JSON list of C-alpha atoms and ligand atoms in Angstrom, two decimals:
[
{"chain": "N", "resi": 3, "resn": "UNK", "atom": "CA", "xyz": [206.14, 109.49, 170.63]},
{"chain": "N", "resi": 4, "resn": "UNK", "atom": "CA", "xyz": [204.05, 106.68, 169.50]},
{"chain": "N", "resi": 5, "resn": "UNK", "atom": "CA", "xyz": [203.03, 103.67, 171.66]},
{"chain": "N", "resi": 6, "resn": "UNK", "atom": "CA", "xyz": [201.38, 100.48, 170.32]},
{"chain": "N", "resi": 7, "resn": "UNK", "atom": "CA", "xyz": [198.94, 98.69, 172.71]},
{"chain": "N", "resi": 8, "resn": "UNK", "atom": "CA", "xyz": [198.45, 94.92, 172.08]},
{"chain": "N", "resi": 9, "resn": "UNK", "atom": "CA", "xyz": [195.45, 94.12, 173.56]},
{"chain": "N", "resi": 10, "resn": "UNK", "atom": "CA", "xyz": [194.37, 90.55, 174.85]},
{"chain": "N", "resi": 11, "resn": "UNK", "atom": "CA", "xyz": [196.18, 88.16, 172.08]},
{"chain": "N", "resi": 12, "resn": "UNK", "atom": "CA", "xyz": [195.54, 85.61, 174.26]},
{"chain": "N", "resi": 13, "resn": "UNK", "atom": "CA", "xyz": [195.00, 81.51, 173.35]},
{"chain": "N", "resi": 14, "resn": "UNK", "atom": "CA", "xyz": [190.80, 82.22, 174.87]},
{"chain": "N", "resi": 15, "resn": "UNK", "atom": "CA", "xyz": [190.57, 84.54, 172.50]},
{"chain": "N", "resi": 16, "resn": "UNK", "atom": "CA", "xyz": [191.76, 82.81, 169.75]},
{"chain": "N", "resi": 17, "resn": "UNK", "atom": "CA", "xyz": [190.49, 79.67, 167.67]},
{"chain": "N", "resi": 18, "resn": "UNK", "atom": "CA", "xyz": [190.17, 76.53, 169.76]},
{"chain": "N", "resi": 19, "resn": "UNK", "atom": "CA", "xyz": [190.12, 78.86, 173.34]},
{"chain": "N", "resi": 20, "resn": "UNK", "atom": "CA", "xyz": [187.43, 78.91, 175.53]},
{"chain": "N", "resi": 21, "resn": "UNK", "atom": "CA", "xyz": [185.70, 82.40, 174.56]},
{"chain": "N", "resi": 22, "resn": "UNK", "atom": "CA", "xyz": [187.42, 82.16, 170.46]},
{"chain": "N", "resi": 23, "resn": "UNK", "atom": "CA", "xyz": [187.18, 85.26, 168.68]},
{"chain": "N", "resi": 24, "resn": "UNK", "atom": "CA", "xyz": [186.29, 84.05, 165.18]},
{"chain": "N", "resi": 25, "resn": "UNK", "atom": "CA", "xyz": [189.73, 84.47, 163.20]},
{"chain": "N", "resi": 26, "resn": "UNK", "atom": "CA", "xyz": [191.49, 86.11, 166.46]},
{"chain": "N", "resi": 27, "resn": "UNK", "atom": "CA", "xyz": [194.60, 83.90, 165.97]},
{"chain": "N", "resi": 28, "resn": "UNK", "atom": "CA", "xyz": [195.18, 86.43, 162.34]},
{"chain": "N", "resi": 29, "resn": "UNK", "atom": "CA", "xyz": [196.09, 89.38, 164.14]},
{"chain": "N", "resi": 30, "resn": "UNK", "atom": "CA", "xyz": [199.33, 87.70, 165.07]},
{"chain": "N", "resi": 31, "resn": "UNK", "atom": "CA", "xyz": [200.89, 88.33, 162.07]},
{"chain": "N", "resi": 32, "resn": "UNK", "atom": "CA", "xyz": [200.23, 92.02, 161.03]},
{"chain": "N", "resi": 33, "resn": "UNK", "atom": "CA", "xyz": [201.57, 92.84, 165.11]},
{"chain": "N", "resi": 34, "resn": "UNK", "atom": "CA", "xyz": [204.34, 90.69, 164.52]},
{"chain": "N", "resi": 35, "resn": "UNK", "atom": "CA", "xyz": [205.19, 93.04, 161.40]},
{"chain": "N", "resi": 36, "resn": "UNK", "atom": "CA", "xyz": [205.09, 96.43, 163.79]},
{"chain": "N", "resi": 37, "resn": "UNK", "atom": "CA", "xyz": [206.00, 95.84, 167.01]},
{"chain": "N", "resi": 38, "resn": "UNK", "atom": "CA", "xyz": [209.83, 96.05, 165.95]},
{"chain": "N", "resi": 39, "resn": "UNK", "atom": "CA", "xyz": [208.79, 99.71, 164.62]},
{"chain": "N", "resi": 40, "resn": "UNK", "atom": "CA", "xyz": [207.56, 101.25, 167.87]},
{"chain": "N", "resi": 41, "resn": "UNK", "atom": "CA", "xyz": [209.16, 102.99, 170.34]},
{"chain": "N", "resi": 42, "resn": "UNK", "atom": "CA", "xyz": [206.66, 102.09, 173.07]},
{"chain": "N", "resi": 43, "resn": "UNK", "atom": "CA", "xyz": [205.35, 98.78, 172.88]},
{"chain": "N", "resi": 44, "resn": "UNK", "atom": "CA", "xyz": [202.65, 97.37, 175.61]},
{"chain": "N", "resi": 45, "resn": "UNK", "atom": "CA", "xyz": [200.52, 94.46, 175.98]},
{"chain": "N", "resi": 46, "resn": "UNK", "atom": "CA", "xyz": [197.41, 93.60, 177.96]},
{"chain": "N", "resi": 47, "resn": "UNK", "atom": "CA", "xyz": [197.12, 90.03, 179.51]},
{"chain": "N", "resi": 48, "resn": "UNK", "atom": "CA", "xyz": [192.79, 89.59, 180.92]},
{"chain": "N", "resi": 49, "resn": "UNK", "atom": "CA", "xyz": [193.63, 88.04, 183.90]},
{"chain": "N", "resi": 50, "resn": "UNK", "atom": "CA", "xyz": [190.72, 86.22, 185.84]},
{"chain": "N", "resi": 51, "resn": "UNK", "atom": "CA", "xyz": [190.30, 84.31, 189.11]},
{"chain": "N", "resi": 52, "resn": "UNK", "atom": "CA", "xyz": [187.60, 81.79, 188.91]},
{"chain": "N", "resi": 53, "resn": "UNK", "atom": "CA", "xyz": [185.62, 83.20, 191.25]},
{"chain": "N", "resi": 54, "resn": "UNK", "atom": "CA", "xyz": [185.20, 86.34, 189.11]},
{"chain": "N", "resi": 55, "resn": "UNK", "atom": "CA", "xyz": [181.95, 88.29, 188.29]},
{"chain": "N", "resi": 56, "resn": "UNK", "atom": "CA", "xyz": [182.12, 88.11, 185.01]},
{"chain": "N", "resi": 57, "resn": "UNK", "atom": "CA", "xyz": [181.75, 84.61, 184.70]},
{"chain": "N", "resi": 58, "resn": "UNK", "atom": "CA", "xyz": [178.52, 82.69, 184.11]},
{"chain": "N", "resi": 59, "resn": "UNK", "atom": "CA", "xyz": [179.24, 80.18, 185.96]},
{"chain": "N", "resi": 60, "resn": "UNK", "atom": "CA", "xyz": [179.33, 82.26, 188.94]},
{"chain": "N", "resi": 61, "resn": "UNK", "atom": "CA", "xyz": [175.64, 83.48, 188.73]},
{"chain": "N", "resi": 62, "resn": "UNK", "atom": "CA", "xyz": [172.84, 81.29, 189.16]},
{"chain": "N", "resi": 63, "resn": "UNK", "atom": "CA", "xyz": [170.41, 80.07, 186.18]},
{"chain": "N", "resi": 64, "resn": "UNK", "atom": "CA", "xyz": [172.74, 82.55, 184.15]},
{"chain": "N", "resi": 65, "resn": "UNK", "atom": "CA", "xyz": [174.06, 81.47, 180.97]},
{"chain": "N", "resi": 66, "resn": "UNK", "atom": "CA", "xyz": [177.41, 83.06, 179.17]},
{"chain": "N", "resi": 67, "resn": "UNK", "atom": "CA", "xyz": [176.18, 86.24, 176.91]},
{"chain": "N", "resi": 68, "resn": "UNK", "atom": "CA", "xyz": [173.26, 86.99, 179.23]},
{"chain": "N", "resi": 69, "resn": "UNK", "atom": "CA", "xyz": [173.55, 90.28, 181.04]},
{"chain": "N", "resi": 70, "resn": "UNK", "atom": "CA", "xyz": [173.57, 91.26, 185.11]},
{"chain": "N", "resi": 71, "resn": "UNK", "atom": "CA", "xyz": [173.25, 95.01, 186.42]},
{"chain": "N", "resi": 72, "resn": "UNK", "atom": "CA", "xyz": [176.36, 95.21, 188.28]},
{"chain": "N", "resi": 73, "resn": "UNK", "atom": "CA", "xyz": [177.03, 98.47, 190.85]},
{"chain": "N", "resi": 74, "resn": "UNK", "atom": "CA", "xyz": [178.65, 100.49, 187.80]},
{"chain": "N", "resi": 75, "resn": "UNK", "atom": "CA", "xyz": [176.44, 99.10, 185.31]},
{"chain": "N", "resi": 76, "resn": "UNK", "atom": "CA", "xyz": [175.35, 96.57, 182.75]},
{"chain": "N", "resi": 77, "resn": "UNK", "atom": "CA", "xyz": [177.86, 93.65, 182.46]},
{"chain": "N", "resi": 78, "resn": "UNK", "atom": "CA", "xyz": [178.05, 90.78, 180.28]},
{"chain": "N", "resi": 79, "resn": "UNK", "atom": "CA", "xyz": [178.80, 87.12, 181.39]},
{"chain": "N", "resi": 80, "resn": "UNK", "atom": "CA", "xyz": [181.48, 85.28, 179.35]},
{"chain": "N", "resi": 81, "resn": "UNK", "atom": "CA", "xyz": [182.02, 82.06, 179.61]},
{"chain": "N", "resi": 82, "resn": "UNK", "atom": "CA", "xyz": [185.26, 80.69, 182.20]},
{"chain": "N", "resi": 83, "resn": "UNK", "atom": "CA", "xyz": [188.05, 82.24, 180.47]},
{"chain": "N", "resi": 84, "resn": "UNK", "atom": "CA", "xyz": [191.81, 83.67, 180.85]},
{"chain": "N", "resi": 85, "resn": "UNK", "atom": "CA", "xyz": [191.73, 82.19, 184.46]},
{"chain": "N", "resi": 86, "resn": "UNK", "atom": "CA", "xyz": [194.91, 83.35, 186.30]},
{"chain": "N", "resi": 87, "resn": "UNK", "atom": "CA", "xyz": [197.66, 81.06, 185.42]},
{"chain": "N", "resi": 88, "resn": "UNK", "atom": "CA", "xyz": [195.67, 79.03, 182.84]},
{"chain": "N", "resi": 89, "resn": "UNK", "atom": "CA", "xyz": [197.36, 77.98, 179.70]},
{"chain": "N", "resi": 90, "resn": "UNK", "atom": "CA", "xyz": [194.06, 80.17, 177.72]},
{"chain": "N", "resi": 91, "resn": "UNK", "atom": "CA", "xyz": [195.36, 82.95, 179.90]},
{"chain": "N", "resi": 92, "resn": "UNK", "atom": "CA", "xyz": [198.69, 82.72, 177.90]},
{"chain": "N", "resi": 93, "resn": "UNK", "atom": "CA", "xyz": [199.63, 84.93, 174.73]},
{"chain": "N", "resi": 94, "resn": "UNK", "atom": "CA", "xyz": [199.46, 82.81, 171.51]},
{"chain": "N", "resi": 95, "resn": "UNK", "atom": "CA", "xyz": [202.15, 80.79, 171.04]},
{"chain": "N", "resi": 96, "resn": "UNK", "atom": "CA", "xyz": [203.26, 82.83, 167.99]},
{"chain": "N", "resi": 97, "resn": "UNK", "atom": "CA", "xyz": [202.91, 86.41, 169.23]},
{"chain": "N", "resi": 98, "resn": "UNK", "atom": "CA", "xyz": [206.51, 88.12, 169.27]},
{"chain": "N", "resi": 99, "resn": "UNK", "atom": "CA", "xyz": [206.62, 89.37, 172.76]},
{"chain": "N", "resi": 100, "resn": "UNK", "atom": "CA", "xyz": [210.16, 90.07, 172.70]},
{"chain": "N", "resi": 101, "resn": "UNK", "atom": "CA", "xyz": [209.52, 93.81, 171.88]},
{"chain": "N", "resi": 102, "resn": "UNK", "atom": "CA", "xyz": [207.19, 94.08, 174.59]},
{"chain": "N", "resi": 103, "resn": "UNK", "atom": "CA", "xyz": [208.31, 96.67, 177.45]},
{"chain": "N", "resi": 104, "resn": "UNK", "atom": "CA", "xyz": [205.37, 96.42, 179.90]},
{"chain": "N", "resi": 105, "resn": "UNK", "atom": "CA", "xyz": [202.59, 93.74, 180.16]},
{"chain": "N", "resi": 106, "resn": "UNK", "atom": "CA", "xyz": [199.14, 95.53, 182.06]},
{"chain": "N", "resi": 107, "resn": "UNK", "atom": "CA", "xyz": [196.72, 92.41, 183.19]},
{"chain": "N", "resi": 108, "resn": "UNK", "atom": "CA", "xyz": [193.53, 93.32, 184.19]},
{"chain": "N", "resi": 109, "resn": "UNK", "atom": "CA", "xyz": [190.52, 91.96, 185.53]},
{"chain": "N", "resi": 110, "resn": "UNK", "atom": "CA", "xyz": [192.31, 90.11, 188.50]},
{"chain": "N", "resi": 111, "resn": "UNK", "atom": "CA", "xyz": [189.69, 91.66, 191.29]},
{"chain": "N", "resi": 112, "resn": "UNK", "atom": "CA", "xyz": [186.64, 89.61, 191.68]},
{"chain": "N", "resi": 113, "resn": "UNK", "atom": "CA", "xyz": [184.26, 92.05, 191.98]},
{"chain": "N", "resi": 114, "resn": "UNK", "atom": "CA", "xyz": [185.03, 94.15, 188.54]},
{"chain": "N", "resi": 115, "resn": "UNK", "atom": "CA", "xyz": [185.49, 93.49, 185.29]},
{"chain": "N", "resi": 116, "resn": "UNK", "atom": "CA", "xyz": [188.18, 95.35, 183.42]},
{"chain": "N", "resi": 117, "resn": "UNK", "atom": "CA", "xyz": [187.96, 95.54, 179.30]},
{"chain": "N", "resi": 118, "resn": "UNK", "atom": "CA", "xyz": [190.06, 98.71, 178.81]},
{"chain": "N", "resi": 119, "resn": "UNK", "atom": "CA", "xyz": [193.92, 98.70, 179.46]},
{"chain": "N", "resi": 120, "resn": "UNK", "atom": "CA", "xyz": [193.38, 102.43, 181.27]},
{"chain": "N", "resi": 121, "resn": "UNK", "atom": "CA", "xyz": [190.26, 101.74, 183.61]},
{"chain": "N", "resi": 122, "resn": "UNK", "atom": "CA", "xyz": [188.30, 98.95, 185.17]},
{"chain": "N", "resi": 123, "resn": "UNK", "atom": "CA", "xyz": [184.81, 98.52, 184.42]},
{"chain": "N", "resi": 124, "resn": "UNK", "atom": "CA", "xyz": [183.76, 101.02, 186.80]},
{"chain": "N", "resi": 125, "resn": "UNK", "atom": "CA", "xyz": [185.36, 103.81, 185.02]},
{"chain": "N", "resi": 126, "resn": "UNK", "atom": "CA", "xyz": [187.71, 104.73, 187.55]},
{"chain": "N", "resi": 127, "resn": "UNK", "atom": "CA", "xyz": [189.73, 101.85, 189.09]},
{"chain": "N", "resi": 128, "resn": "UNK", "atom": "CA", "xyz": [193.33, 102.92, 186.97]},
{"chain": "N", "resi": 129, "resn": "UNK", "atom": "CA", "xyz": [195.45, 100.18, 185.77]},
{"chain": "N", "resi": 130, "resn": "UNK", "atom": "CA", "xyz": [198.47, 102.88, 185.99]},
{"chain": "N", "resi": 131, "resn": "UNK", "atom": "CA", "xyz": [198.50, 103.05, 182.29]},
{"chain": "N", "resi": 132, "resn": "UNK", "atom": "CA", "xyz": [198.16, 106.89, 181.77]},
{"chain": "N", "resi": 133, "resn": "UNK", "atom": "CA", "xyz": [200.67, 107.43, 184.18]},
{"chain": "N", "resi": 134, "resn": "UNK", "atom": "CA", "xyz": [203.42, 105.02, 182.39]},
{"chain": "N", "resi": 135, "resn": "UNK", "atom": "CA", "xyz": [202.63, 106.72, 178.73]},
{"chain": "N", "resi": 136, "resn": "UNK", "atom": "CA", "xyz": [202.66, 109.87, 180.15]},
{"chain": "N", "resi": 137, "resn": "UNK", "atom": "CA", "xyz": [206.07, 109.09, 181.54]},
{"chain": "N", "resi": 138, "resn": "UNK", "atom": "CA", "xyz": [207.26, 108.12, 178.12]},
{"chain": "N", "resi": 139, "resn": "UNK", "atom": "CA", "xyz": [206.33, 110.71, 176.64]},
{"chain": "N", "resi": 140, "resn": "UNK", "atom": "CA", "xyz": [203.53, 109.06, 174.58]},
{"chain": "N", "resi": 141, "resn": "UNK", "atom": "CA", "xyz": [201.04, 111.72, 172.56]},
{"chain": "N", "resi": 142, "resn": "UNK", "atom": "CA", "xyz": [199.54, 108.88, 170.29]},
{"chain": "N", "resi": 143, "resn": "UNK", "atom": "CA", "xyz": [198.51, 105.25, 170.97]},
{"chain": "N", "resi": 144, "resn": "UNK", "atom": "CA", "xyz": [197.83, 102.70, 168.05]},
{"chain": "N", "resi": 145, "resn": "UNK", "atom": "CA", "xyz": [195.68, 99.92, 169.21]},
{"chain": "N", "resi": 146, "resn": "UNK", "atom": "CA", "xyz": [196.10, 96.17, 167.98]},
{"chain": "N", "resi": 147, "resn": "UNK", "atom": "CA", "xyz": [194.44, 93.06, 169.25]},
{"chain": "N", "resi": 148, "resn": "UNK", "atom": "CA", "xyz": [191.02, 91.24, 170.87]},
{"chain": "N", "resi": 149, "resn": "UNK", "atom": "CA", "xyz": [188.61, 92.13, 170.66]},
{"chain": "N", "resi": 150, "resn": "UNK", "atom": "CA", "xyz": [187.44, 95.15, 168.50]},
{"chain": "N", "resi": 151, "resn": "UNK", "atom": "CA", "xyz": [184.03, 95.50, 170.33]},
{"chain": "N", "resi": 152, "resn": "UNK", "atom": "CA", "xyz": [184.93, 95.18, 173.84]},
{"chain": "N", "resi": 153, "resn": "UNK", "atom": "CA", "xyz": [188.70, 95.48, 175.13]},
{"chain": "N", "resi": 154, "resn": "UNK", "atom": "CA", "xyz": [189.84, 97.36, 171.66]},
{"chain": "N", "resi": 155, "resn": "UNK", "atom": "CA", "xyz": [186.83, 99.54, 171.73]},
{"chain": "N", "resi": 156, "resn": "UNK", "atom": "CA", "xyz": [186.94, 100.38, 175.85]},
{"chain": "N", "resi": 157, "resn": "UNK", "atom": "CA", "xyz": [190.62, 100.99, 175.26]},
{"chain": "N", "resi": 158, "resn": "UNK", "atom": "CA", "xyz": [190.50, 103.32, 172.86]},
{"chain": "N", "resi": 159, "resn": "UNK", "atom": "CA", "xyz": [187.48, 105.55, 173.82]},
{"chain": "N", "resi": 160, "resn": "UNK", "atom": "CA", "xyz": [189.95, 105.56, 177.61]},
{"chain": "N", "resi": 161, "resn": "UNK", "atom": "CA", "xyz": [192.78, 106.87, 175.19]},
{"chain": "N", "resi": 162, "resn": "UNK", "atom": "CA", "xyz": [190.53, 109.71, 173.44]},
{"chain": "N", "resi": 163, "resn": "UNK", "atom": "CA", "xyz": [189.20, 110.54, 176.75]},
{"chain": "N", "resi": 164, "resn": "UNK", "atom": "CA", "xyz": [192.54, 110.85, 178.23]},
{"chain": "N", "resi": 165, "resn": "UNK", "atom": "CA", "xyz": [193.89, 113.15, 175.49]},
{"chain": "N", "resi": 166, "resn": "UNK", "atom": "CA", "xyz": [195.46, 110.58, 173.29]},
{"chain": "N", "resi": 167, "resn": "UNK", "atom": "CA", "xyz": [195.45, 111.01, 169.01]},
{"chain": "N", "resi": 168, "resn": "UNK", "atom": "CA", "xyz": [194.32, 107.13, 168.65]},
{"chain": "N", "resi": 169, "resn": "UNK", "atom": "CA", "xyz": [194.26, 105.11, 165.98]},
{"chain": "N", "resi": 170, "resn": "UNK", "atom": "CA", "xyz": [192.81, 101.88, 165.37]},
{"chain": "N", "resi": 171, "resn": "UNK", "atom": "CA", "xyz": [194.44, 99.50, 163.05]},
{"chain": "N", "resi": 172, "resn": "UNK", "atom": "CA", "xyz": [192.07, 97.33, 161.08]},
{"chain": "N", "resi": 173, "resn": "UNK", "atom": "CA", "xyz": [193.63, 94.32, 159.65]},
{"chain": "N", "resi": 174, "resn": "UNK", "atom": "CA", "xyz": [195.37, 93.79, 163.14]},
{"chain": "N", "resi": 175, "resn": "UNK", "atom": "CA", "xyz": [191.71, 93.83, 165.48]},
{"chain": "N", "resi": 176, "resn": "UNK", "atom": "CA", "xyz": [188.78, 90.93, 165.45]},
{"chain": "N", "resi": 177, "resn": "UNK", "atom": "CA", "xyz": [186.05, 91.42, 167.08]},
{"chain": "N", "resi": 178, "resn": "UNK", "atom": "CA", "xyz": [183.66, 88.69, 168.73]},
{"chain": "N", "resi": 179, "resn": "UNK", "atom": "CA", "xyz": [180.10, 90.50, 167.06]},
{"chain": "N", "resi": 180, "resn": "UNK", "atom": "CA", "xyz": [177.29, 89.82, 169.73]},
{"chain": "N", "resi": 181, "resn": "UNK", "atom": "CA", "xyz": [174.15, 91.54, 168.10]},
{"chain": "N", "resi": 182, "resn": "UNK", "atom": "CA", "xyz": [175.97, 93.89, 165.61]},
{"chain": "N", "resi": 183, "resn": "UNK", "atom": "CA", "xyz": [178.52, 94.68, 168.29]},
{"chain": "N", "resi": 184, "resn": "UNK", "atom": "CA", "xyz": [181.16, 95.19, 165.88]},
{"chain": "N", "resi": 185, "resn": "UNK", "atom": "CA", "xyz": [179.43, 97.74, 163.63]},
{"chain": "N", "resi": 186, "resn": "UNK", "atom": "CA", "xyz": [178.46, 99.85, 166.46]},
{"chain": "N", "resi": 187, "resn": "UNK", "atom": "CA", "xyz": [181.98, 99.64, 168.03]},
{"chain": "N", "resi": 188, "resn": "UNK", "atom": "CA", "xyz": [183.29, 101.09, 164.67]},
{"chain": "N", "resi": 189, "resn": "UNK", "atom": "CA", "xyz": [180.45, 104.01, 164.37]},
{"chain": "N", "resi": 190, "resn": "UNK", "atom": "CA", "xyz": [181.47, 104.96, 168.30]},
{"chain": "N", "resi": 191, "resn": "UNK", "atom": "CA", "xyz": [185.12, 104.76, 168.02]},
{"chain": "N", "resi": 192, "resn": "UNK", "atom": "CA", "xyz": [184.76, 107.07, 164.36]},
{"chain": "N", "resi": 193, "resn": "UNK", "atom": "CA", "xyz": [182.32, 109.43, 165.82]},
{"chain": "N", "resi": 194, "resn": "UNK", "atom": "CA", "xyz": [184.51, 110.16, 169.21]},
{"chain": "N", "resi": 195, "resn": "UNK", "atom": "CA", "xyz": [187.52, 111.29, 166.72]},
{"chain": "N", "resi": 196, "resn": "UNK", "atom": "CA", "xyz": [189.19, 107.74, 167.07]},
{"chain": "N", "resi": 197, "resn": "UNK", "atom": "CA", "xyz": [191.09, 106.81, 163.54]},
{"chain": "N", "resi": 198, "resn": "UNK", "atom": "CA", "xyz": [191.62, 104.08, 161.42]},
{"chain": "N", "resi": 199, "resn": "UNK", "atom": "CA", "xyz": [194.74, 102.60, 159.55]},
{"chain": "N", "resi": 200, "resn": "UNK", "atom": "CA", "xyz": [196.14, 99.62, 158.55]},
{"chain": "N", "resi": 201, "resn": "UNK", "atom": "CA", "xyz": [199.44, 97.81, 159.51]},
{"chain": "N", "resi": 202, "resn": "UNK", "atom": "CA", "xyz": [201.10, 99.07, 155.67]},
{"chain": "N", "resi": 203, "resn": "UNK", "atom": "CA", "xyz": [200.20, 102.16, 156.24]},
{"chain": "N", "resi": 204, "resn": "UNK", "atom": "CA", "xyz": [201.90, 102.03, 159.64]},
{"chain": "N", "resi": 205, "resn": "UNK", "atom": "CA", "xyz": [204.87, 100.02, 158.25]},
{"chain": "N", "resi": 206, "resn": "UNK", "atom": "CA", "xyz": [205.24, 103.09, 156.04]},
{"chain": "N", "resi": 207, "resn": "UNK", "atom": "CA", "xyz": [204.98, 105.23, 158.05]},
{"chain": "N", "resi": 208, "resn": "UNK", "atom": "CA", "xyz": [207.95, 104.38, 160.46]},
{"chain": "N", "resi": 209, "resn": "UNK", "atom": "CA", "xyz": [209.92, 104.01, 157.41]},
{"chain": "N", "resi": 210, "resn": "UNK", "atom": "CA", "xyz": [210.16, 107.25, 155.85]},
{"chain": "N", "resi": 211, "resn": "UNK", "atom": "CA", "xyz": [210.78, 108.25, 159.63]},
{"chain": "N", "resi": 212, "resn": "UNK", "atom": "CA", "xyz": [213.59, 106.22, 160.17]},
{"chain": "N", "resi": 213, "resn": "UNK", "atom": "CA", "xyz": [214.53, 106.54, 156.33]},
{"chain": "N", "resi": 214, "resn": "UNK", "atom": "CA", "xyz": [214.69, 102.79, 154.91]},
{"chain": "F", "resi": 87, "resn": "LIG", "atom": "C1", "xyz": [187.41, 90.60, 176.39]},
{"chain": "F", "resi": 87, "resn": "LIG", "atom": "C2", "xyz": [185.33, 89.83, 176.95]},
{"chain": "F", "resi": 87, "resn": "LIG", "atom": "C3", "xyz": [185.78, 89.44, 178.20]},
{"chain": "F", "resi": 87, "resn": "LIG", "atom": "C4", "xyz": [188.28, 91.23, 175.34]},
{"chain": "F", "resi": 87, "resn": "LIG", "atom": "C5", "xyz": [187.88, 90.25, 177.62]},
{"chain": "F", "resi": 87, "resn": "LIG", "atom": "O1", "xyz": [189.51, 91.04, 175.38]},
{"chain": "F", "resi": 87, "resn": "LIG", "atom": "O2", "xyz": [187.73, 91.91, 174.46]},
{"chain": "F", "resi": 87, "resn": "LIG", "atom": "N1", "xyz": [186.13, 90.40, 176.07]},
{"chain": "F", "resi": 87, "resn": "LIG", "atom": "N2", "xyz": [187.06, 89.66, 178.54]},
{"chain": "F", "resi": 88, "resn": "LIG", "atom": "ZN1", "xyz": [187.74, 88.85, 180.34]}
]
């Protein structure tokens, strides 16, 4: 059974939000086209309080994009972003959530940031995910969303690592590209077995399956 993940199509991360991926707001439309096509459909909602770590503003002479070692390692400070209740914490206005069947937010403990939808930052804090796909019988996990080198990329090496067959889908992830970040996401999704596809090939897919 396949599952697709939605990950973080959230008004911060798109055009005019407080930490914009550039052209975020475009994945709307090719996840609009697939979600009716899946039999699993989740999203994840980042989900900050204000006091949280991986804020800036929360570290002295720190500005956003700087980094801080952290107990499980290096972490990068955003700006203020997807602050618990916040309208930028919100999905984007024109994301079809009516096919959604569970929502995962993460990143709601102050201590720990959380970019994949399986584990906090920490590698083993579980958001419970594993457990629900496992329950639905899930053996492969197509990933959608925001953003391609951080939440996309965390996700999917989690989904690999947990036994998943993954695939990426390209015209439906952005990425936010600090330093190359994207490229290098790419190279270490392809070289731990991750795959790529696009939101036709999908589309097809599902429709020689259900034969329309
Ligand atoms: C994300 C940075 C901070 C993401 C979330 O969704 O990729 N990136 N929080
Ligand atoms: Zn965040």
């Amino acid at each position: 059974m396949q599952a697709l993940v939605i990950i973080d199509v959230q008004n911060d991360f798109c055009p005019g939000g407080k930490l914009a991926v550039p052209n975020g707001n475009e994945v709307v439309k090719p996840v609009n086209s697939l979600s009716p096509y899946f039999p699993v459909v989740i999203q994840t909602q980042d989900w900050h309080p204000l006091d949280h770590t991986s804020f800036a503003t929360n570290h002295a002479e720190k500005e956003p994009y700087e980094t801080i070692e952290l107990d499980y390692g290096t972490q990068v400070l955003w700006p203020n972003h997807c602050v618990i209740g916040s309208r930028g914490a919100d999905f984007h206005s024109e994301l079809d959530t009516t096919h959604t069947h569970l929502i995962i937010r993460k990143g709601y403990r102050t201590s720990i940031d959380s970019y994949s939808a399986f584990y906090e930052n920490d590698q083993k804090t579980s958001t419970g995910l594993k457990g629900y796909l496992q329950e639905m019988d899930v053996d492969t996990v197509f990933l959608a969303g925001l953003a391609t080198d951080f939440c996309v990329k965390w996700t999917a090496l989690d989904a690999i690592k947990e036994g998943f067959e993954v695939y990426v889908i390209e015209d439906a992830v952005k990425g936010i590209d600090l330093n190359g970040s994207v490229k290098e996401a790419i190279k270490e999704m392809m070289v731990s077995g991750i795959k790529f596809t696009n939101s036709s090939k999908v589309k097809d897919f599902f429709q020689s399956l259900y034969g329309v």
